[in-house]
Short mmCIF file of C-alpha atoms in Angstrom, two decimals:
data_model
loop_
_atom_site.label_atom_id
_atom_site.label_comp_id
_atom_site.label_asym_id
_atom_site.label_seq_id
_atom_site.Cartn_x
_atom_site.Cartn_y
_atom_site.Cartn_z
CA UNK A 372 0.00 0.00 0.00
CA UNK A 373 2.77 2.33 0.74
CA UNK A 374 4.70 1.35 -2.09
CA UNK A 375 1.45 2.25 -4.09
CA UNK A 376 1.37 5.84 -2.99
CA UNK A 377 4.87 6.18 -3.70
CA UNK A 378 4.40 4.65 -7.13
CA UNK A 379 1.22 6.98 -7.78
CA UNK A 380 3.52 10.00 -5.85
CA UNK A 381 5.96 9.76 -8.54
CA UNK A 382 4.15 9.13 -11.28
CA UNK A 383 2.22 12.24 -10.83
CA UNK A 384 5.73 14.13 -10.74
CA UNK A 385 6.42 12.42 -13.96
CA UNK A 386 3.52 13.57 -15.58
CA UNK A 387 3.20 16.80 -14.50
CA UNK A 388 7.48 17.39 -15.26
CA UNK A 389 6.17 16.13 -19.05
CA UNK A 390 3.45 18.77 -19.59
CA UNK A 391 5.19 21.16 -18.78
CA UNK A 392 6.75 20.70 -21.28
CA UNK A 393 4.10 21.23 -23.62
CA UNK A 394 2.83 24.40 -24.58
CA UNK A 395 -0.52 25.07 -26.23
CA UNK A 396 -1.46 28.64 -28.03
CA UNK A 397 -2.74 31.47 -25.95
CA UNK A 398 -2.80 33.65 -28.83
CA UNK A 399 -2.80 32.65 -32.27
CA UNK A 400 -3.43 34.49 -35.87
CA UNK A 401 -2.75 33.10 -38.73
CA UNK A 402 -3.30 35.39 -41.90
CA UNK A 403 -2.97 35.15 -45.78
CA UNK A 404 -2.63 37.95 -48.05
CA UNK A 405 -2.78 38.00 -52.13
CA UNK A 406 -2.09 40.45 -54.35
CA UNK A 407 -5.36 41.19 -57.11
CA UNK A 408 -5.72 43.43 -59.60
CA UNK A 409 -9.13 44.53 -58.19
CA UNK A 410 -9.13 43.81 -54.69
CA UNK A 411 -6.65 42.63 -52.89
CA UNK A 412 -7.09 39.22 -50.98
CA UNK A 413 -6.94 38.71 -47.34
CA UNK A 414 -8.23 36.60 -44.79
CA UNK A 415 -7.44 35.98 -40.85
CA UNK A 416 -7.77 32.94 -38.63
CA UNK A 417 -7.69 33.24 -35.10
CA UNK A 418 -9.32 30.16 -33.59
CA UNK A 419 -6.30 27.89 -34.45
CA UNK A 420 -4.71 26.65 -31.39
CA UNK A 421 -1.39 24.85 -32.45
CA UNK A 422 0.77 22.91 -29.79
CA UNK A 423 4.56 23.20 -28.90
CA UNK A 424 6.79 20.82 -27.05
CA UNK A 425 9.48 22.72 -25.82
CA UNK A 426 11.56 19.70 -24.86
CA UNK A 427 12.33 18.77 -27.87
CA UNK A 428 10.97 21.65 -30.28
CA UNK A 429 8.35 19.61 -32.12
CA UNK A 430 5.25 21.66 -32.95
CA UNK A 431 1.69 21.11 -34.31
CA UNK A 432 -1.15 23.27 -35.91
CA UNK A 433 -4.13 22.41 -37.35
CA UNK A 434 -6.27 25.12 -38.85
CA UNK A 435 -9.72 25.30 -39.95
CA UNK A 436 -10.65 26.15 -43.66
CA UNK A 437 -13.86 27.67 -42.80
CA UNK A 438 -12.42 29.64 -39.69
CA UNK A 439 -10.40 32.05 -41.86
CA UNK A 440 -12.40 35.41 -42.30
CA UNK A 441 -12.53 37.60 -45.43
CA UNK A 442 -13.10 41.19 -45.71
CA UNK A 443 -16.14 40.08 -48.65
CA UNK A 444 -18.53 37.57 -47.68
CA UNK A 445 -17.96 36.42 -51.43
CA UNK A 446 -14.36 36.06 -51.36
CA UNK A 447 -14.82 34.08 -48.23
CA UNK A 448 -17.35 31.44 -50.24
CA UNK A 449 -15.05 31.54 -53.20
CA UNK A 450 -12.33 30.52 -51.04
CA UNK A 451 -14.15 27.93 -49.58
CA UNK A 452 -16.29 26.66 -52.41
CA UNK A 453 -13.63 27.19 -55.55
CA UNK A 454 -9.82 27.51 -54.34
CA UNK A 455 -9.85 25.65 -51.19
CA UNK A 456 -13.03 22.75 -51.36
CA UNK A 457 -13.20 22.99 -47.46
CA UNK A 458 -15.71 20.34 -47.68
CA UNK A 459 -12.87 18.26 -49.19
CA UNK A 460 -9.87 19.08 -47.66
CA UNK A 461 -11.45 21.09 -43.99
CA UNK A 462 -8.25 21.71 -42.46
CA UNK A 463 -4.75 22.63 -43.18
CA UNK A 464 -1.76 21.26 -40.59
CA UNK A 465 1.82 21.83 -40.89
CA UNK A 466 4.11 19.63 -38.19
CA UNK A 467 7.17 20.29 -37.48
CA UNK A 468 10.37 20.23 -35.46
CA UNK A 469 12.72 22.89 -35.09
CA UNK A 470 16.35 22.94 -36.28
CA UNK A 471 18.22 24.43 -33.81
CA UNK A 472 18.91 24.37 -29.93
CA UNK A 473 16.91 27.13 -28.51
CA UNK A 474 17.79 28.68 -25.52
CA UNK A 475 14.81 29.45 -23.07
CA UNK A 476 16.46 31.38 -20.88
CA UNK A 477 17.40 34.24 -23.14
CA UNK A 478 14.55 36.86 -23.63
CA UNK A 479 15.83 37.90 -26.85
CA UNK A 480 14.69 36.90 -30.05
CA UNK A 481 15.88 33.96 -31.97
CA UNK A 482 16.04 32.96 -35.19
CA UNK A 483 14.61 29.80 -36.29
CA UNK A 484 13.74 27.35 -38.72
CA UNK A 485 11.46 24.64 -38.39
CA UNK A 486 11.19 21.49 -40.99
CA UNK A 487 7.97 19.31 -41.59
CA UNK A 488 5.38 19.05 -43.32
CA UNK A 489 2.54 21.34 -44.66
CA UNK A 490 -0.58 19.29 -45.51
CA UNK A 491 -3.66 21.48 -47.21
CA UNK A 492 -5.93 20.86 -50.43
CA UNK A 493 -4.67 16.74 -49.95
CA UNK A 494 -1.36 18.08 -50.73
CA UNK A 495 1.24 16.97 -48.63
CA UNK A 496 4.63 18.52 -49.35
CA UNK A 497 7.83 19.06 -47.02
CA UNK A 498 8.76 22.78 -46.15
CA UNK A 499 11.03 24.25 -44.07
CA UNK A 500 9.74 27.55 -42.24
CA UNK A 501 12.27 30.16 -40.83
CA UNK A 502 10.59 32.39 -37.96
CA UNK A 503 12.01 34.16 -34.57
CA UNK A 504 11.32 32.45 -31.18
CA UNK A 505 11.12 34.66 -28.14
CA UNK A 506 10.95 33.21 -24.63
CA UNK A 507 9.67 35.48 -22.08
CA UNK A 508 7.84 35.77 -19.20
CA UNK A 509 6.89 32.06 -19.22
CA UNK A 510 5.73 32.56 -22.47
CA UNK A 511 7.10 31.23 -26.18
CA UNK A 512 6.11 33.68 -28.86
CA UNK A 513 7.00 32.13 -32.48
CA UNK A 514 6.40 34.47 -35.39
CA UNK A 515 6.68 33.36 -39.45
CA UNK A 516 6.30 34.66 -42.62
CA UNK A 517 6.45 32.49 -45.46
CA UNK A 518 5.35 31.92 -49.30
CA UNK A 519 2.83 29.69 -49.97
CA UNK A 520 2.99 28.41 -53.98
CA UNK A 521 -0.85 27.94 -54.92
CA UNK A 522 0.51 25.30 -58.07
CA UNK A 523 2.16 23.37 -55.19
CA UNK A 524 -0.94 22.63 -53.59
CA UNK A 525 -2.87 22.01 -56.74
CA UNK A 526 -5.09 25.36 -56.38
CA UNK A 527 -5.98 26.92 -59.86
CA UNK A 528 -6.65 30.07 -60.60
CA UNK A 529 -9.27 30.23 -63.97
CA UNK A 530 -7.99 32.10 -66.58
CA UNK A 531 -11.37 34.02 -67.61
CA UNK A 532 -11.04 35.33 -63.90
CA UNK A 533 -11.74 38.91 -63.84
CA UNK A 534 -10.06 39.51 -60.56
CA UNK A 535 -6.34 37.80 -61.47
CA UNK A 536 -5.03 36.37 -58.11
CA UNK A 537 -1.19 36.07 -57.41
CA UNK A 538 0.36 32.91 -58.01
CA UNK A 539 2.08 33.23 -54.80
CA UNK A 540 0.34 33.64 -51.30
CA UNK A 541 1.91 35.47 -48.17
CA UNK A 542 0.93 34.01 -44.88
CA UNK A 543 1.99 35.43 -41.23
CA UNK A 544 1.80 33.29 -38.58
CA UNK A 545 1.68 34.72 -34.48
CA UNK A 546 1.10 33.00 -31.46
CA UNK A 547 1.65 33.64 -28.23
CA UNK A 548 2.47 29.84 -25.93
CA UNK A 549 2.26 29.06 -22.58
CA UNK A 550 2.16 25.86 -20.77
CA UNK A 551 -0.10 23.14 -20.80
CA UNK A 552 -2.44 23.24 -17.71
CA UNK A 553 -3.57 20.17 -15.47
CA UNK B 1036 8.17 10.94 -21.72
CA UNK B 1037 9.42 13.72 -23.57
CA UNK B 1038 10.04 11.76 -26.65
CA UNK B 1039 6.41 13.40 -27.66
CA UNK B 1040 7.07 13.90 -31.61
CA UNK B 1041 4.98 16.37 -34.05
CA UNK B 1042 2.32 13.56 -34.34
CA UNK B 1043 1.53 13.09 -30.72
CA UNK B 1044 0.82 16.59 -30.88
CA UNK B 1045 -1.01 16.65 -33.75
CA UNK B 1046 -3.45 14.22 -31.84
CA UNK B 1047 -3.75 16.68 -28.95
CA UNK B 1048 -4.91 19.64 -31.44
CA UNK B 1049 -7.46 17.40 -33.42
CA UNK B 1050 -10.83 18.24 -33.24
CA UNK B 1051 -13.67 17.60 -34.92
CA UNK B 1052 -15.35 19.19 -37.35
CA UNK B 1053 -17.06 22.35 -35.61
CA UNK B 1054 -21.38 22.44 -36.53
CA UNK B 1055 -20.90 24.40 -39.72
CA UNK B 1056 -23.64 26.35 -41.73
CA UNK B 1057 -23.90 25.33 -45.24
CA UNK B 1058 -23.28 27.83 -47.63
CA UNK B 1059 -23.67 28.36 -51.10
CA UNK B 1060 -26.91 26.64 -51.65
CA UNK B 1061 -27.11 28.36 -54.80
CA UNK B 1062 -25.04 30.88 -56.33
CA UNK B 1063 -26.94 34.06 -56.29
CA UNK B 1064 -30.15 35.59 -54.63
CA UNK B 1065 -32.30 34.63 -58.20
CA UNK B 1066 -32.17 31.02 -60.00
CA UNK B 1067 -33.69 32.77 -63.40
CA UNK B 1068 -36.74 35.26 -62.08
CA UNK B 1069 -37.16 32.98 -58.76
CA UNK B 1070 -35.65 34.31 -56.03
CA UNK B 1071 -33.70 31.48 -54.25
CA UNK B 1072 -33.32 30.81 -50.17
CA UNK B 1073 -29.76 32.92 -50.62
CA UNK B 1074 -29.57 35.91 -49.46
CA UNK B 1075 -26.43 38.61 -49.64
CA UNK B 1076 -23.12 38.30 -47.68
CA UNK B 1077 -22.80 41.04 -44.83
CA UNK B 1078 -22.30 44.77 -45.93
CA UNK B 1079 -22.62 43.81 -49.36
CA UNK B 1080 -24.19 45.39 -52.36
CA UNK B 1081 -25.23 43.87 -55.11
CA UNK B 1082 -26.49 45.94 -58.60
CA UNK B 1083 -28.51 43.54 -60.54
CA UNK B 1084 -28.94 43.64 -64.63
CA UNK B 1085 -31.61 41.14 -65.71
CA UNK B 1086 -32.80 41.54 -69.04
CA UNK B 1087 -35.16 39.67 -71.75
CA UNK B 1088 -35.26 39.26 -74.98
CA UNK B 1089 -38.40 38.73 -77.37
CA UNK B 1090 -40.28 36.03 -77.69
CA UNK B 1091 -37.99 33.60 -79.93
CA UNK B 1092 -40.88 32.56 -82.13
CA UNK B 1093 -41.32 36.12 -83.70
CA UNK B 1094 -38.75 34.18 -86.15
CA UNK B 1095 -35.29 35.28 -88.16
CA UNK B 1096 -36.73 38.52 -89.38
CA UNK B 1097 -36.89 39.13 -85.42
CA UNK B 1098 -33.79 37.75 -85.26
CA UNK B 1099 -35.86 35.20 -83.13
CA UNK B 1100 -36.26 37.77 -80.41
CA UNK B 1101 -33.99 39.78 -80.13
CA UNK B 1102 -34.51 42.46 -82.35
CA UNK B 1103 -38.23 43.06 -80.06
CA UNK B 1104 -39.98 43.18 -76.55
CA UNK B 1105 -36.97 42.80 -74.67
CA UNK B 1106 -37.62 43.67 -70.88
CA UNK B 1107 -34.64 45.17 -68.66
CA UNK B 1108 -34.65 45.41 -65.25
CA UNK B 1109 -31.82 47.15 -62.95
CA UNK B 1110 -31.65 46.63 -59.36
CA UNK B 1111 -29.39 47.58 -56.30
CA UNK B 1112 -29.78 45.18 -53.50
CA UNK B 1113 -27.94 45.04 -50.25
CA UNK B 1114 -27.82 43.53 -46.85
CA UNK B 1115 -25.41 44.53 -43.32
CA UNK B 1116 -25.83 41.55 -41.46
CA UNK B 1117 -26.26 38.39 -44.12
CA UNK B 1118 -29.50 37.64 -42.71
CA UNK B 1119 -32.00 40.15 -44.14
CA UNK B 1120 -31.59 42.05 -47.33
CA UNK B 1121 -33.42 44.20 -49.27
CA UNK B 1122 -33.57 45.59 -52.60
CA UNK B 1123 -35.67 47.81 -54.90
CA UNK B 1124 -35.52 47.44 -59.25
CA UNK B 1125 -37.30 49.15 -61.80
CA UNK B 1126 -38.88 47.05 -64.96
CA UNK B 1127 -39.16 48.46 -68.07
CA UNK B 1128 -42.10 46.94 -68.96
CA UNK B 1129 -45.34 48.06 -67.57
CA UNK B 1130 -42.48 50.47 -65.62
CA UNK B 1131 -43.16 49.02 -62.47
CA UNK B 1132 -40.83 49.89 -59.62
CA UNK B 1133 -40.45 47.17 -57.08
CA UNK B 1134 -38.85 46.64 -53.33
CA UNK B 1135 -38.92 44.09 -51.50
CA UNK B 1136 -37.17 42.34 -48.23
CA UNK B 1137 -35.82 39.11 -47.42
CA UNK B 1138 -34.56 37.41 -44.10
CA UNK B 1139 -32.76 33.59 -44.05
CA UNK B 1140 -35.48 32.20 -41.55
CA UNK B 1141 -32.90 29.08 -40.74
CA UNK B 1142 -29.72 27.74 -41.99
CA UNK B 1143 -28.93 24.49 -42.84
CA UNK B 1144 -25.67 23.23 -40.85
CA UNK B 1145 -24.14 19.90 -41.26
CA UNK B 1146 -24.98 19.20 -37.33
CA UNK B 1147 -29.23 19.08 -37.32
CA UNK B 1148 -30.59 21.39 -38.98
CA UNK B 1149 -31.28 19.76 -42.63
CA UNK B 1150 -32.78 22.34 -44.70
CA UNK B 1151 -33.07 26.46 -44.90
CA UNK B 1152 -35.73 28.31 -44.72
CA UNK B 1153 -36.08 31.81 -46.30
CA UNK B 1154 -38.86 34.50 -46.18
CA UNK B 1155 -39.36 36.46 -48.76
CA UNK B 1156 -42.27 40.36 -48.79
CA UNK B 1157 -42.21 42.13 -51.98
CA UNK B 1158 -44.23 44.57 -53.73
CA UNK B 1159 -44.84 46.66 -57.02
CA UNK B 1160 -46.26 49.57 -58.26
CA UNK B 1161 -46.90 50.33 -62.03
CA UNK B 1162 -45.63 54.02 -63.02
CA UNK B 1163 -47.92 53.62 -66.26
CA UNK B 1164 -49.90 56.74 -67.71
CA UNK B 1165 -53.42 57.18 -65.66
CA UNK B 1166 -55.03 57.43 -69.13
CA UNK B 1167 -54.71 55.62 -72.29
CA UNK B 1168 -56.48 56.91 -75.07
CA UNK B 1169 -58.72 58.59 -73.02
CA UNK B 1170 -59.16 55.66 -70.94
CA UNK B 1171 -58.49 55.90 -67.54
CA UNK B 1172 -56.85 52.61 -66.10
CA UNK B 1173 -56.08 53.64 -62.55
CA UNK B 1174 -59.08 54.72 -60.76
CA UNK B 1175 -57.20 54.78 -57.43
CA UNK B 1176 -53.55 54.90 -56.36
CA UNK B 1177 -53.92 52.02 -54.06
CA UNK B 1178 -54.68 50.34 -58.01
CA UNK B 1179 -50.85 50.20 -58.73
CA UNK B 1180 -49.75 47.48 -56.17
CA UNK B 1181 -49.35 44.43 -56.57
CA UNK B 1182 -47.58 42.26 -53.86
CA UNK B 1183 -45.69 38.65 -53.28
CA UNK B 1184 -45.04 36.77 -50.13
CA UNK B 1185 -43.48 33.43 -50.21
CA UNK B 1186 -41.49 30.97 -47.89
CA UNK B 1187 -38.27 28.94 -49.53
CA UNK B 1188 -37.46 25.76 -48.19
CA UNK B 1189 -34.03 24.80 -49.86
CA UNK B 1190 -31.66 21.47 -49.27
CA UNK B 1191 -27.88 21.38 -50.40
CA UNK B 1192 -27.87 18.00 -50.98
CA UNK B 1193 -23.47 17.91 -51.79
CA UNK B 1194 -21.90 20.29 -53.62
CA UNK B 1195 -23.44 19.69 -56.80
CA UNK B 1196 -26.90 19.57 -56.19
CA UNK B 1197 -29.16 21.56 -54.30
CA UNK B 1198 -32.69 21.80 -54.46
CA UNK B 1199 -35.74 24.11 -53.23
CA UNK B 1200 -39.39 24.27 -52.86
CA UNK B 1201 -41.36 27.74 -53.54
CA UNK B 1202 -44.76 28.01 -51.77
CA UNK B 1203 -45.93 31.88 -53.00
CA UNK B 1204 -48.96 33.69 -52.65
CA UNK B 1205 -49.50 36.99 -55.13
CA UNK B 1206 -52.22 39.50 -54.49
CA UNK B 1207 -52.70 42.52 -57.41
CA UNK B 1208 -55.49 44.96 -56.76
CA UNK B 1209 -56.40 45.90 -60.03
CA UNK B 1210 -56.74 42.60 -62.36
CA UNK B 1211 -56.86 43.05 -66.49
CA UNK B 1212 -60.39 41.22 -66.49
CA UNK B 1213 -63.52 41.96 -64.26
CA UNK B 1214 -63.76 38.07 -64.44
CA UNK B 1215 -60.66 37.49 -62.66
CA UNK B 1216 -59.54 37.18 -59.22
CA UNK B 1217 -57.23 39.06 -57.47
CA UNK B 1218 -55.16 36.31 -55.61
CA UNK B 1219 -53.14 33.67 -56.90
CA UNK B 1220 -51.13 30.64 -55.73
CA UNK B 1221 -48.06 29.09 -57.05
CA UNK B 1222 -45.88 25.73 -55.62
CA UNK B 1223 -42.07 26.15 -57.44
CA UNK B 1224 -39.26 23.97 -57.61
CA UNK B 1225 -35.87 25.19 -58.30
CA UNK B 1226 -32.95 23.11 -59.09
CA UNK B 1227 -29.34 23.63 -59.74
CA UNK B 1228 -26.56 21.56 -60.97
CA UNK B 1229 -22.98 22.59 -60.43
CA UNK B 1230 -21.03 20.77 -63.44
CA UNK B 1231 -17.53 22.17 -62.27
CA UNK B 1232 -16.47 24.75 -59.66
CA UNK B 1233 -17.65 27.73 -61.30
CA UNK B 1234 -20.66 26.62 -63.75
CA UNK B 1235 -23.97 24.83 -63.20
CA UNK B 1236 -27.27 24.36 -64.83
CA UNK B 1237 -30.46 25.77 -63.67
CA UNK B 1238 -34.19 25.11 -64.31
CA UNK B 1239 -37.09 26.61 -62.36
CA UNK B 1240 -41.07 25.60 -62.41
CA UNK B 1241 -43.98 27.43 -60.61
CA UNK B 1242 -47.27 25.78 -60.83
CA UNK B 1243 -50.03 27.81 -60.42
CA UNK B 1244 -52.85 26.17 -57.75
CA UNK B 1245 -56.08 28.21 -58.57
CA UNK B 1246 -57.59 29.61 -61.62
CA UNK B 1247 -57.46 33.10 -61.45
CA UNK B 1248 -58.62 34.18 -65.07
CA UNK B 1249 -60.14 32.91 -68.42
CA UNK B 1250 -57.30 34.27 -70.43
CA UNK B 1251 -54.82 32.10 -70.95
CA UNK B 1252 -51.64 32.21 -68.94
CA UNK B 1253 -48.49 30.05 -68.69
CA UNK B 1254 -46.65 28.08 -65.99
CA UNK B 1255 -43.40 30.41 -65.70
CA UNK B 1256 -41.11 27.49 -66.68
CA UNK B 1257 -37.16 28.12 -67.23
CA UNK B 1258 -33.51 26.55 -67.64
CA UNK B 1259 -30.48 28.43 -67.33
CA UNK B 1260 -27.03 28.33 -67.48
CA UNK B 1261 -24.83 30.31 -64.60
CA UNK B 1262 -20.63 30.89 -64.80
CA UNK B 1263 -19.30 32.63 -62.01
CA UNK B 1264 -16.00 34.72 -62.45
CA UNK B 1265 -15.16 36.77 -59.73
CA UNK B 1266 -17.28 39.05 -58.12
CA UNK B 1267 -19.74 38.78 -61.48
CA UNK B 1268 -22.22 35.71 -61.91
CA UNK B 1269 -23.45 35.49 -65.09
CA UNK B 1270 -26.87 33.45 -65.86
CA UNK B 1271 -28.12 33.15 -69.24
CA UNK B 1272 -31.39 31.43 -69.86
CA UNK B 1273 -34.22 30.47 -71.42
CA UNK B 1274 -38.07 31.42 -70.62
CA UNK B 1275 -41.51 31.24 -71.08
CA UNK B 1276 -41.92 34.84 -68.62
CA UNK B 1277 -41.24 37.85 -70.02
CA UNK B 1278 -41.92 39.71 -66.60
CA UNK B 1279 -39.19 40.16 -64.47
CA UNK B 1280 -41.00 40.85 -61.12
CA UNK B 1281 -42.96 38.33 -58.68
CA UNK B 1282 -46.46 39.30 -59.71
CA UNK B 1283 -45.82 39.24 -63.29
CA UNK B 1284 -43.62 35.79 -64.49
CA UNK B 1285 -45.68 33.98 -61.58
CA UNK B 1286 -49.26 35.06 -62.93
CA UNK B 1287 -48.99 36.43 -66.13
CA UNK B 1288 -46.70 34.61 -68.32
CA UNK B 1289 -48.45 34.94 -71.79
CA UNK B 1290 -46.04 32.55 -73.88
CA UNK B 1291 -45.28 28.67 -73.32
CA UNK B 1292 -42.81 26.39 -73.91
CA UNK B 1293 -44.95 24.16 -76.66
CA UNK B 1294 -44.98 27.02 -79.46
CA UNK B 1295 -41.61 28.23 -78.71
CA UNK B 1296 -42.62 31.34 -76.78
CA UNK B 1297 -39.82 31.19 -74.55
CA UNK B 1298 -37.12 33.74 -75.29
CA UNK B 1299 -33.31 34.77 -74.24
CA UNK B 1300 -32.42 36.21 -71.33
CA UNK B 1301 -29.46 36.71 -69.33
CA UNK B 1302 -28.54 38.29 -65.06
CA UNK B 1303 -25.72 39.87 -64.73
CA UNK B 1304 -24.83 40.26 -60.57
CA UNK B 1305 -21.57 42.35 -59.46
CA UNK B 1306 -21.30 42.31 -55.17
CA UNK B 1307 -19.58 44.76 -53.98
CA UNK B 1308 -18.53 44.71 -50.25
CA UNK B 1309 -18.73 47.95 -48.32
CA UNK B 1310 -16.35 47.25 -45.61
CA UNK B 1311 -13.19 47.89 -44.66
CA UNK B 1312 -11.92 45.50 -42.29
CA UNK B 1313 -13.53 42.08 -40.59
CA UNK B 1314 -11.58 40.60 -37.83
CA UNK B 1315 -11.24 43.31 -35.51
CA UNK B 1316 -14.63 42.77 -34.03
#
């Protein structure tokens, strides 16, 4: 019986060591932009919650199609119904690990670059992402910008389209960590 | 413990798929005349062309059609909250001026709710002369209304197909004959086909319940054909109704189908969104 405790005592340290490890989004905004020759494109997502393990720097997002929020109410159902098929292909997730040792204890800003894998449209391709990681106050921050290639992930733009879209997508990607509760 | 990879994470930030309302039932607020269960995206404005050709029969010196009795109508429509809308047109034939409102009564949502359910209050007024040769037409003011009120039930049954049933009711308080009656009901179906992304084929029926006058009219019967580029839809058609308002293609469609009275006509919609920003709240 008092082995049992003891057992239960330090498995309970165990787990609770592990998620703290883990750090799940506060904050998060993820945002595309496009240049048009009408209007431009762009579109915000701030429901994602993505997932950090600061132990060994793998990370994990998984963002709703239909959460991202246009300006135009018909851009937003072109998105979803023509470019994207969120019925489809609902989600878009990117895993990763990052490159480098980061140091935690520094409040400055660090470079980074994380590899994996960004999955959207049922394309699932291999990217490397370089971003800043700031540790502060308990907190991770990770920031991004990066290119997204619409003929990568099989999107097609129609030629007849009146409003010509940019082959090439910018998205910027914020989020503010901290750690796991329970 | 900490061996945790991307994965393991991944697992922790699945979720399912949230209760999500179905949109795009059908591309635009009209199928051909009939209005559909759609209504307008918030802050946005839509101007509406719709305009008919002649009846195709009229043959090649007509240019079947379009050469004569083409009918135009122009329209600015608009809604703030993507719920209710309104809009207000002018028809060049019988120059009637028309407004009418709108409001998505429920959504369908891929939870439990299986269908949507739009209302729909219009109503029209005639700018015609008072007196035609000498006769006068409009006793009273109140004589230059007409009104509609009907109730859309609409399924998206996948992303091709979506369907809708039209239950309308259409009052006009002065009638041609002294025979006829002043109230008339119609049951529609509307259809639509989506053959790729950005085209589908339309057809629309309303069948008219009670017999409202001894001159012949016409089911309003038409198919369609809609490509979407942009901002712009563009529907082009064929119809037995000349009228482009409520109270005219549902009770007054003078031409059918069986002799070729159907004619040409295309809708051209550009939305404009009158907003500046979204996700500030």
């Amino acid at each position: 019986m008092k082995y049992h405790s003891i057992f239960l005592l330090c498995l309970t340290m165990a787990t609770t060591f592990t998620q703290a490890q883990i750090y799940v989004a506060d904050k998060c905004k993820i945002s595309f932009f496009s240049q048009a020759k009408l209007e431009n494109i762009d579109a915000t997502n701030t429901i994602t919650k993505p997932v950090f393990n600061a132990a060994n720097g793998n990370f994990a997002i998984k963002a709703s199609q239909t959460a991202f929020n246009f300006k135009s109410a018909l851009m937003q159902e072109h998105y979803n119904e023509n470019y994207i098929e969120s019925e489809k292909y609902p989600f878009a997730t990117f895993t990763g690990k990052i490159n480098e040792t980061v140091n935690y204890s520094s409040t400055t800003a660090q470079n980074i670059t994380m590899t994996g894998t960004l999955d959207m449209h049922g394309v699932n391709l291999p990217r490397t992402i370089e971003g800043t990681l700031i540790a502060k106050d308990g907190k991770i921050i990770l920031e991004s910008k990066f290119d997204v290639k619409l003929s990568d992930y099989k999107i097609k733009v129609p030629s007849l389209y009146i409003e010509k879209i940019a082959e090439v997508v910018q998205v910027t990607f914020y989020t503010e960590l901290v750690p796991a509760k329970k | 413990m900490n061996s945790q990879n991307s994965d393991d994470l991944l697992k922790m930030v699945d979720q399912k798929p949230a209760k999500e309302i179905t949109t795009a039932t059908f591309k635009t607020t009209r199928l051909i005349n009939f209005h559909t269960i759609e209504v307008l995206g918030k802050r946005s404005l839509d101007f509406r062309i719709s305009h008919r050709f002649g009846d195709m029969n009229q043959g090649v010196y007509q240019a079947w059609g379009i050469d004569g009795g083409a009918n135009i109508r122009l329209g600015l429509e608009y809604s703030h909250d993507g719920r209710f809308m309104f809009g207000i047109g002018r028809t060049s034939i019988n120059k009637i001026v028309d407004g009418f409102l709108k409001y998505r009564l429920l959504r369908q949502d891929n939870a439990n709710m299986p269908i949507s359910i739009t209302l729909f209050s219009g109503a029209y007024h005639t700018f015609e002369r008072t007196y035609v040769n000498s006769v006068k037409y409009y006793e009273f003011p109140s004589d230059r209304l007409s009104f509609c009120n009907q109730i859309m039930i609409a399924r998206k049954f996948n992303s091709r197909f979506s369907l809708q049933i039209t239950g309308a009711m259409v009052h006009v308080n002065l009638v041609p004959n002294i025979t006829d009656k002043n109230d008339c009901y119609i049951v529609g179906a509307v259809a639509r086909y989506k053959f790729t992304k950005r085209q589908a084929i339309t057809i629309e029926y309303g069948y008219r319940l009670n017999n409202y006058s001894n001159t012949p009219y016409y089911n309003s019967f038409g198919v369609g054909y809609d490509i979407e580029t942009g901002g712009h839809v563009f529907q082009v058609h064929f119809t037995n109704s000349t009228g482009l308002t409520e109270d005219q293609y549902f009770m007054y469609s003078q031409s059918n189908w069986s002799n070729w009275g159907i004619r040409l006509g295309f809708n051209i919609s550009r939305v404009f969104t009158l907003q500046k920003r979204n996700y500030d709240n």
